[in-house]
Coordinates of C-alpha atoms in Angstrom, one line a residue:
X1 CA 30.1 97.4 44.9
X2 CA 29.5 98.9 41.0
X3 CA 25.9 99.9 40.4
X4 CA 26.4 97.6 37.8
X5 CA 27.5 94.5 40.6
X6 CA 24.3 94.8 42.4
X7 CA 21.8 92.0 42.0
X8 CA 18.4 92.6 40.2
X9 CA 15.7 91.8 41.1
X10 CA 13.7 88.6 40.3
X11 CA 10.4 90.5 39.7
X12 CA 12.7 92.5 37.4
X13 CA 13.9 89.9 35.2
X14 CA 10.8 88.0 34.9
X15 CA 9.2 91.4 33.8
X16 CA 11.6 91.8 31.0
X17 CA 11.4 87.9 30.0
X18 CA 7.7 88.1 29.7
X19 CA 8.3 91.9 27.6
X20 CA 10.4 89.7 25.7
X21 CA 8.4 86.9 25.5
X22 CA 5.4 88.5 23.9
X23 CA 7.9 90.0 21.1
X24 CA 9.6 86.8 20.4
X25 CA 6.0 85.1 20.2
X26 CA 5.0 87.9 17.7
X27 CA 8.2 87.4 15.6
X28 CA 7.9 83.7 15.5
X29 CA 3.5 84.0 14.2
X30 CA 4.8 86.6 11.7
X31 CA 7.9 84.3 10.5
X32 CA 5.8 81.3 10.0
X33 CA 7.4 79.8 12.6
X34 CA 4.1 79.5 14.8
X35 CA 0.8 79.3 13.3
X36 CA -2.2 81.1 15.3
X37 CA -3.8 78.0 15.6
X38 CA -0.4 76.6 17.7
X39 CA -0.8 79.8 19.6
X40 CA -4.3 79.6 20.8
X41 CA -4.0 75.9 21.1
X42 CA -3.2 73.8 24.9
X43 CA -0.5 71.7 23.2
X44 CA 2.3 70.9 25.9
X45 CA 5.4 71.8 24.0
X46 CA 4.3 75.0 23.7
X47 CA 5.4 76.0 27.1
X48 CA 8.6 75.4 26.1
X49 CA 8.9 76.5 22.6
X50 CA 8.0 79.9 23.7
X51 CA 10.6 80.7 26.4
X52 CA 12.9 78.8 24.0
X53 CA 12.4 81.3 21.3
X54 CA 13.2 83.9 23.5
X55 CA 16.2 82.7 24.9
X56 CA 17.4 82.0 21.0
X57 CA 16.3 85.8 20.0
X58 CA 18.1 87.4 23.2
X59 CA 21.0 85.1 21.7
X60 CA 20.8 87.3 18.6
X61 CA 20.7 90.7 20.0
X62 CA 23.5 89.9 22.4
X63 CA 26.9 91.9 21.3
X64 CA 28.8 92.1 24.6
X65 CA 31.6 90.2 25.5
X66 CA 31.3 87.8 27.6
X67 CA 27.3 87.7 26.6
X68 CA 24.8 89.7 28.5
X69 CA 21.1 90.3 27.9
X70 CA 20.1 93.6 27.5
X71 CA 16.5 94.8 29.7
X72 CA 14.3 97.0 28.3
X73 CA 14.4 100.2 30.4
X74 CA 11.8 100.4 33.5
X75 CA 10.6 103.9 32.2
X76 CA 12.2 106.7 29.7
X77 CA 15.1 108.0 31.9
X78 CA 16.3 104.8 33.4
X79 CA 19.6 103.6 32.2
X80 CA 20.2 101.3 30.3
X81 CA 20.5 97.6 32.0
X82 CA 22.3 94.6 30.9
X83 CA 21.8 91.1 32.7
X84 CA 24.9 89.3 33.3
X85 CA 26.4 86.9 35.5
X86 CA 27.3 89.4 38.1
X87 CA 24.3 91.4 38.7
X88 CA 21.7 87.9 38.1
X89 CA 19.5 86.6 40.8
X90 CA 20.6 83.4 42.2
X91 CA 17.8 81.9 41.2
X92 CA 18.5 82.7 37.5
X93 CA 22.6 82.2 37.8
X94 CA 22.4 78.5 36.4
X95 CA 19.6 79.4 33.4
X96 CA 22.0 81.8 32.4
X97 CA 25.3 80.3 32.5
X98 CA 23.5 77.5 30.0
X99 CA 22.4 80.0 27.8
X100 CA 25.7 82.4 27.8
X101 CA 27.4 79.1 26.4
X102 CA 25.2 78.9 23.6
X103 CA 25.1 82.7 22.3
X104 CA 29.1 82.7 20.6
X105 CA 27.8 79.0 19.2
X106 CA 24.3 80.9 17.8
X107 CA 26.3 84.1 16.4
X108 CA 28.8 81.5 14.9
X109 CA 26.1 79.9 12.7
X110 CA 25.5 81.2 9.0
X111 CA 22.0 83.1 9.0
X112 CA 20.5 79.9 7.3
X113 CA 21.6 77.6 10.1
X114 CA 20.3 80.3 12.3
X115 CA 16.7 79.9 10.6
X116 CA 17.4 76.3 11.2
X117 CA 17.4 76.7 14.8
X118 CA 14.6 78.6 15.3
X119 CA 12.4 75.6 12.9
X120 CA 14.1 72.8 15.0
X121 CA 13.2 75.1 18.4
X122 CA 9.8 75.1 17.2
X123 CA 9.5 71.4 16.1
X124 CA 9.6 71.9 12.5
X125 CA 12.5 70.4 9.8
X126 CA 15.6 71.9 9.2
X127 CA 15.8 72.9 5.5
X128 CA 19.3 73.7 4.9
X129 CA 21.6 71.5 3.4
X130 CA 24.2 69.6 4.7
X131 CA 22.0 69.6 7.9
X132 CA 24.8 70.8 10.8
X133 CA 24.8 68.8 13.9
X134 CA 25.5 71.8 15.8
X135 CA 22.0 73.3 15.7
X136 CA 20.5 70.3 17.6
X137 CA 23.2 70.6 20.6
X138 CA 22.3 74.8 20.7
X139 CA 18.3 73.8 20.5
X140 CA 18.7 71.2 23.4
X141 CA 20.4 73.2 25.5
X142 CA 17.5 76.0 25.4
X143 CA 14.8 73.8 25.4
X144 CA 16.3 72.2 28.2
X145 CA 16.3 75.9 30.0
X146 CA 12.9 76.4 28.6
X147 CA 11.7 73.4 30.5
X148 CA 12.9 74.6 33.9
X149 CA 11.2 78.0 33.2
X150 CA 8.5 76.1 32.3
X151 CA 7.7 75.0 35.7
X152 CA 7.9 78.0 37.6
X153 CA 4.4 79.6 38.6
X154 CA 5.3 83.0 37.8
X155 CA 5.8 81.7 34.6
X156 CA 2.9 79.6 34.1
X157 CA 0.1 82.4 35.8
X158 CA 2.0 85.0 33.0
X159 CA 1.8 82.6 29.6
X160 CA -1.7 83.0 28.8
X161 CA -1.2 87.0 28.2
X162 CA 2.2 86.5 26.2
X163 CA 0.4 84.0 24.1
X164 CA -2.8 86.5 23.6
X165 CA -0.6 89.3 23.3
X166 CA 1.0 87.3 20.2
X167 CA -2.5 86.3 18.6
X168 CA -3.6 89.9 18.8
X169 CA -1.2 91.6 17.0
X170 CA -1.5 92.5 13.4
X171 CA -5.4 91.7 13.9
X172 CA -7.9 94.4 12.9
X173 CA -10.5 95.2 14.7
X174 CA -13.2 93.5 12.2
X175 CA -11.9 90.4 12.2
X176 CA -13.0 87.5 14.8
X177 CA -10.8 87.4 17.8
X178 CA -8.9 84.0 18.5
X179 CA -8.5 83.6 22.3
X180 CA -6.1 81.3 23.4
X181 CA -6.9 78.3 25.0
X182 CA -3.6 77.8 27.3
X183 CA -4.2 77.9 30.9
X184 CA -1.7 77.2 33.8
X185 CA -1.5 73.9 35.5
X186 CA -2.2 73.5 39.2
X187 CA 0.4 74.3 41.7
X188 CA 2.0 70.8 41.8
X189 CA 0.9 71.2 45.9
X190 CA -2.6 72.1 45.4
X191 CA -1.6 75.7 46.6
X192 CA -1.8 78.2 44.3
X193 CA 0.5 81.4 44.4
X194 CA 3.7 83.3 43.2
X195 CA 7.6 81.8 43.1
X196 CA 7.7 83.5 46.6
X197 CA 7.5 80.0 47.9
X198 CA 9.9 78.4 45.3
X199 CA 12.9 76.7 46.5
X200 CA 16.3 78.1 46.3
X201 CA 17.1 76.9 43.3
X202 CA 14.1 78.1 41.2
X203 CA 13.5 81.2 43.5
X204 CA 13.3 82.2 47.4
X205 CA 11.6 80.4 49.7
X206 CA 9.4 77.4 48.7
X207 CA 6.8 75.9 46.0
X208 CA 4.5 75.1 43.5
X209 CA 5.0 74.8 40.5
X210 CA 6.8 69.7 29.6
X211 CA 10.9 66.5 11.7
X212 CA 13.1 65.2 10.0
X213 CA 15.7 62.2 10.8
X214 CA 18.2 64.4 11.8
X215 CA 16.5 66.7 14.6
X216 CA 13.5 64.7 15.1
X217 CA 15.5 61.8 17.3
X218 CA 15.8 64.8 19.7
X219 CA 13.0 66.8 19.0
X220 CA 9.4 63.9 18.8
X221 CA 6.5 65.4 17.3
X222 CA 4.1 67.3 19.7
X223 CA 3.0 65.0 22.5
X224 CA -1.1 65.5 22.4
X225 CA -2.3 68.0 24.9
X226 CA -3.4 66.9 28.1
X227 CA -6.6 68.3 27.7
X228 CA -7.2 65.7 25.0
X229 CA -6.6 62.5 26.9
X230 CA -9.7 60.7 28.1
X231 CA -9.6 61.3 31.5
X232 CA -11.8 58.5 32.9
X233 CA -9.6 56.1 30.7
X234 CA -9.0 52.5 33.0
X235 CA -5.6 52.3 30.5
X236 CA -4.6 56.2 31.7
X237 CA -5.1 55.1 35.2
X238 CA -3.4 51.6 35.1
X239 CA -0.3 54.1 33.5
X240 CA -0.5 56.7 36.6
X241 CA -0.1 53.3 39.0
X242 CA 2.5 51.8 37.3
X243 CA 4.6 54.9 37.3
X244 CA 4.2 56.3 40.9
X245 CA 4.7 52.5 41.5
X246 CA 8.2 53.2 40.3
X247 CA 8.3 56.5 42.2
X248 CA 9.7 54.4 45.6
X249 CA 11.8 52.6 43.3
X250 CA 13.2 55.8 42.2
X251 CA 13.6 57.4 46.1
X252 CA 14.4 54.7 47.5
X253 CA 18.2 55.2 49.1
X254 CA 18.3 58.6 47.0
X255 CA 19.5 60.7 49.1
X256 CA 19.8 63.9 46.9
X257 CA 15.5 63.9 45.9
X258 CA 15.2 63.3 49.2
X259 CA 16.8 66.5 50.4
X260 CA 15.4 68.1 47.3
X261 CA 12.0 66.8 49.0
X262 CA 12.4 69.0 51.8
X263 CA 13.4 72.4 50.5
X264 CA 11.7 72.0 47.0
X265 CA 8.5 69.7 47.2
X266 CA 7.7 70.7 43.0
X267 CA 11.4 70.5 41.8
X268 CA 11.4 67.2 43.5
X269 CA 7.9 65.9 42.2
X270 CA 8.8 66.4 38.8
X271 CA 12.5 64.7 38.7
X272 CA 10.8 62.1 40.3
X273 CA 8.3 61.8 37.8
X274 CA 10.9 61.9 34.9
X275 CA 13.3 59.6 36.7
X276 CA 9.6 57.1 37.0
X277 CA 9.5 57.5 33.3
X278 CA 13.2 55.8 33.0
X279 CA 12.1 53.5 34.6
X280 CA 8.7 52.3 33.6
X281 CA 10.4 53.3 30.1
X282 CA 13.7 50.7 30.7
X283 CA 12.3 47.9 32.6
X284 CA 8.7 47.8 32.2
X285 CA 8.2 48.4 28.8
X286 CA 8.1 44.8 26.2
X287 CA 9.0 44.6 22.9
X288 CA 5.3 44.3 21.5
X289 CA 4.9 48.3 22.6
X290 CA 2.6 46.8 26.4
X291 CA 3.6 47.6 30.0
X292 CA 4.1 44.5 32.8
X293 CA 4.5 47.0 35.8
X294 CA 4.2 43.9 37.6
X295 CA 1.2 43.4 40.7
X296 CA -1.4 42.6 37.7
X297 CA -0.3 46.0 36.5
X298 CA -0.2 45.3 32.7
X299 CA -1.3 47.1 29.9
X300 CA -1.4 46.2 26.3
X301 CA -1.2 48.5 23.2
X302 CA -4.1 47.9 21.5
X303 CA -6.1 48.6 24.7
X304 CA -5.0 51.7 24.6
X305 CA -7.8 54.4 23.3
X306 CA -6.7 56.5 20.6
X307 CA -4.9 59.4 22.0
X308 CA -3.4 57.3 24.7
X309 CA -1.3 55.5 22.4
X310 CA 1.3 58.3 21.3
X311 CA 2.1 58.0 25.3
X312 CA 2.6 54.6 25.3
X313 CA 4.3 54.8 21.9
X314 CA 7.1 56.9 23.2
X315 CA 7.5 55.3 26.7
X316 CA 8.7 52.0 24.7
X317 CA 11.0 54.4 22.0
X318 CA 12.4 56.3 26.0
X319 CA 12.9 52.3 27.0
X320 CA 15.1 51.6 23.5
X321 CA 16.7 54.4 23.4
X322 CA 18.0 54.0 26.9
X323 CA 18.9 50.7 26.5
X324 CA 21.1 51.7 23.5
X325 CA 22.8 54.4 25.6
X326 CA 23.7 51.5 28.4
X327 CA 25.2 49.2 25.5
X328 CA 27.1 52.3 24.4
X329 CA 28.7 53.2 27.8
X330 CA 29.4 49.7 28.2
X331 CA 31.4 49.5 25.2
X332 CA 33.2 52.7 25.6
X333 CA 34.5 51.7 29.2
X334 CA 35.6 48.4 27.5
X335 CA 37.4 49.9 25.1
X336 CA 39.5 52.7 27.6
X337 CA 40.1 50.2 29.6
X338 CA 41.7 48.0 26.7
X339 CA 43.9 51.6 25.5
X340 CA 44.6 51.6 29.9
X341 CA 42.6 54.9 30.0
X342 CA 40.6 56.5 32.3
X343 CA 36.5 55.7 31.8
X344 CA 34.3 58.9 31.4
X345 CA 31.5 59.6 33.3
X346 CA 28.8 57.1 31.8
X347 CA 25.6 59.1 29.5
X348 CA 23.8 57.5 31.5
X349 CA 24.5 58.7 34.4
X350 CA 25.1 62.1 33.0
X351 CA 21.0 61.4 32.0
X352 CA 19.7 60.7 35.4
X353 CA 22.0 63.4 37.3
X354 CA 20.4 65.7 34.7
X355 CA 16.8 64.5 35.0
X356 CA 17.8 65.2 39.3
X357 CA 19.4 68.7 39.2
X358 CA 18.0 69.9 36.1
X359 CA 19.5 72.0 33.5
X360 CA 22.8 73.8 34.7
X361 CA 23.4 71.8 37.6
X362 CA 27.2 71.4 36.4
X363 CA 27.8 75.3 35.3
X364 CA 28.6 76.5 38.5
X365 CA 31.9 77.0 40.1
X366 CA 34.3 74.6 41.8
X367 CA 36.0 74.3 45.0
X368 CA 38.7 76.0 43.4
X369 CA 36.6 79.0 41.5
X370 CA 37.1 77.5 38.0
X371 CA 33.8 77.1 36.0
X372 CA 32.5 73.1 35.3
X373 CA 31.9 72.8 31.8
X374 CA 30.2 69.7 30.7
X375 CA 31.8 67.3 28.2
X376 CA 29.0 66.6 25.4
X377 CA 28.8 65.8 22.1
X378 CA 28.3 68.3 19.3
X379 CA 24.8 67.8 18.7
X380 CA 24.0 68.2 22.7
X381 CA 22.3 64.0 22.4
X382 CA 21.9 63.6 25.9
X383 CA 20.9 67.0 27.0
X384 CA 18.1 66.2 23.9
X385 CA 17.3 63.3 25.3
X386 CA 16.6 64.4 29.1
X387 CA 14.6 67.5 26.9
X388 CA 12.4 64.8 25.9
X389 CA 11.7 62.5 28.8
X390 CA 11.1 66.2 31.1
X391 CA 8.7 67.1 27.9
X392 CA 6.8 64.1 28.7
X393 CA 6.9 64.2 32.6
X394 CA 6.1 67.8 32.1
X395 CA 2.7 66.3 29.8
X396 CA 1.7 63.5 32.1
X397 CA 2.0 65.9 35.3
X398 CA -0.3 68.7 33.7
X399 CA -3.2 65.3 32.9
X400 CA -6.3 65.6 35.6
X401 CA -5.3 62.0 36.5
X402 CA -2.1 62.5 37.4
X403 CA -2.3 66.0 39.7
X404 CA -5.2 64.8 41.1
X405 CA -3.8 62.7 43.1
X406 CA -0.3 64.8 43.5
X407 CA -0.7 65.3 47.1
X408 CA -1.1 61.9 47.7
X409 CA 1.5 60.9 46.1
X410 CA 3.6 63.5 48.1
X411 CA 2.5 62.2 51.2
X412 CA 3.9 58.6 50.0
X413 CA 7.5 60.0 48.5
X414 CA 7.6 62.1 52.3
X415 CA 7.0 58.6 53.8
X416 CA 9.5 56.7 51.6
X417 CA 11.9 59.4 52.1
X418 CA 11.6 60.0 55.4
X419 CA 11.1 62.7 57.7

């Protein structure tokens, strides 16, 4: 095997996407992208803007054919390393494979429409005109490997420092120091720890661990942070039981999250929690903006404190958008049936298979060795859309109500499930 061949190691690679990290963070403060405030702040998306940003800046730098990150160097006389497909850790393979399909797309864009990307990464407009399609499709599919980075613990226990490490420089010593205020979730199995117990998929063994018109249909504004919900609220807690109502709903006769269950408890937790959201989202929610979970579990709008209605807000936008997809895949099998052709696979189902497997699920190779590339549209809509249902799961899952009650609620899916 080539020196070259051999597989790096995870601690590796997560110590050059942190190194990178803290640069990328830097950049984005000093380009406007980020203010301080954003930095220091809790808000959720921000633990996937960041790793976003970084994945678009490696994007830049890349120059290899095919694409390959370069490391920094583990001290002055180390060679130089480059990541690629070859020498990546398993647990990496499908995180890369997204992003190596979106770096000739990125060097392909005008440097405007590259600025673009990075405001749409971070949630702000697009100011170039004609807006191109194109930079929503590249931003979904890094914020959609953002979000899987996003629930790793290694990740999660390293954040806080990347995000100090960006408020800190440029500031003098005679000015008031802002300290940032982002600190990791719990371990989604009350356990706290490294990725050595991650499943196989996000690591080794076995673990813990979410404008304008045109991007801002893929891209909602900032979901408040956890922190600020009202965590005694009877209209938060009548939420929590409506959605892990639909968590059996979900499970039940899934074979897949049930496996998933058993060698990856976290994983599992939080597809189930975003496929919950589908639900609540596409049958519970009514078209006055309540919930009728059904059981007596209803909840109106207007009972609803303040910061508790954005939630609500975009579980009924989830529930109309979904149902617009569904009328859309209906008609498109109509009409290929009409020209006698063959139907695609649904968006729909290409949503929930997504929301199961997560981001890359379909990059890896076939029986035959060839490479699955998914068939999407330009502007990436339903990777956007499973961004944006994961960005809330990944927000309700980090509220005190919810993971409070997480091993409970593992104990039930284990039950409905089966041992």
């Amino acid at each position: 095997m080539h020196h070259e061949d051999q597989k790096l190691s995870e601690e590796y690679v997560q110590d050059s996407f942190h190194s990178y990290l803290k640069s990328s963070l830097t950049h984005a403060k000093v380009e406007k992208l980020l203010e301080s405030d954003v930095l220091a702040s809790a808000e959720g998306d921000l633990m996937i803007t960041g790793p976003a940003l970084c994945l678009y800046f490696a994007a830049l730098r890349s120059t290899t054919v095919p694409p390959s990150v370069p490391l920094p160097r583990s001290s002055k006389t180390a060679p130089p390393r480059e990541l690629t497909e070859a020498n990546c850790p398993p647990a990496f393979l499908g995180f890369l494979r997204v992003w190596i399909s979106t770096v000739p797309q990125n060097s392909g864009l005008a440097p405007e429409y590259q600025h673009d990307l990075a405001r749409v990464i971070c949630g702000l407009e697009a100011v170039t005109e004609p807006y191109d399609p194109q930079v929503s499709g590249i931003a979904a599919d890094l914020r959609a490997v953002a979000i899987e980075i996003s629930q790793r613990r290694s990740f999660q226990d390293r954040y806080a420092n990347d995000l100090q490490a960006a408020l800190d420089a440029g500031s003098s010593g005679a000015t008031l120091k802002v300290k940032t205020s982002f600190v990791p979730p719990p371990a989604y199995d009350g356990s706290s720890g490294s990725d050595a117990k991650y499943g196989p998929k996000y690591g080794t063994k076995y673990s813990a661990s979410p404008a304008s018109a045109l991007p801002a249909s893929a891209f909602p504004s900032r979901t408040p942070s956890p922190v600020l919900f009202p965590h005694n609220s009877p209209g938060l807690e009548r939420i929590r039981q409506i959605l892990y109502a639909a968590l059996g709903d979900v499970l039940a006769g899934n074979a897949t999250l049930g496996r998933l269950l058993k060698w990856d408890p976290p994983r599992a937790y939080f597809a189930s929690v975003s496929l919950a959201i589908l639900e609540v989202a596409t049958r519970a929610m009514q078209p006055d903006g309540s919930i009728d979970g059904g059981a007596g579990l209803q909840l109106a709008l207007d009972e609803c404190p303040p910061a508790l209605k954005p939630l609500m807000v975009e579980l009924a936008d989830i529930g109309k958008q979904t149902k617009k997809i569904k009328a859309e895949d209906t008609d498109a099998a109509i009409e290929a049936a009409q020209r006698g052709d063959d139907s695609t696979v649904p968006r729909l189902d290409q949503l929930m298979t997504m929301l199961q497997e997560g981001v890359g699920f379909d990059r890896g190779p076939t029986d035959d060795g060839e490479c699955r590339v998914r068939r999407e549209s330009v502007e990436g809509r339903t990777v956007a859309f499973s961004n944006r249902i994961n960005s809330l799961a990944l927000n309700i899952s980090r509220i005190k109500t919810f993971r409070e009650r997480q091993s409970e609620v593992f104990q039930i899916l284990s039950a409905v499930c089966g041992d």
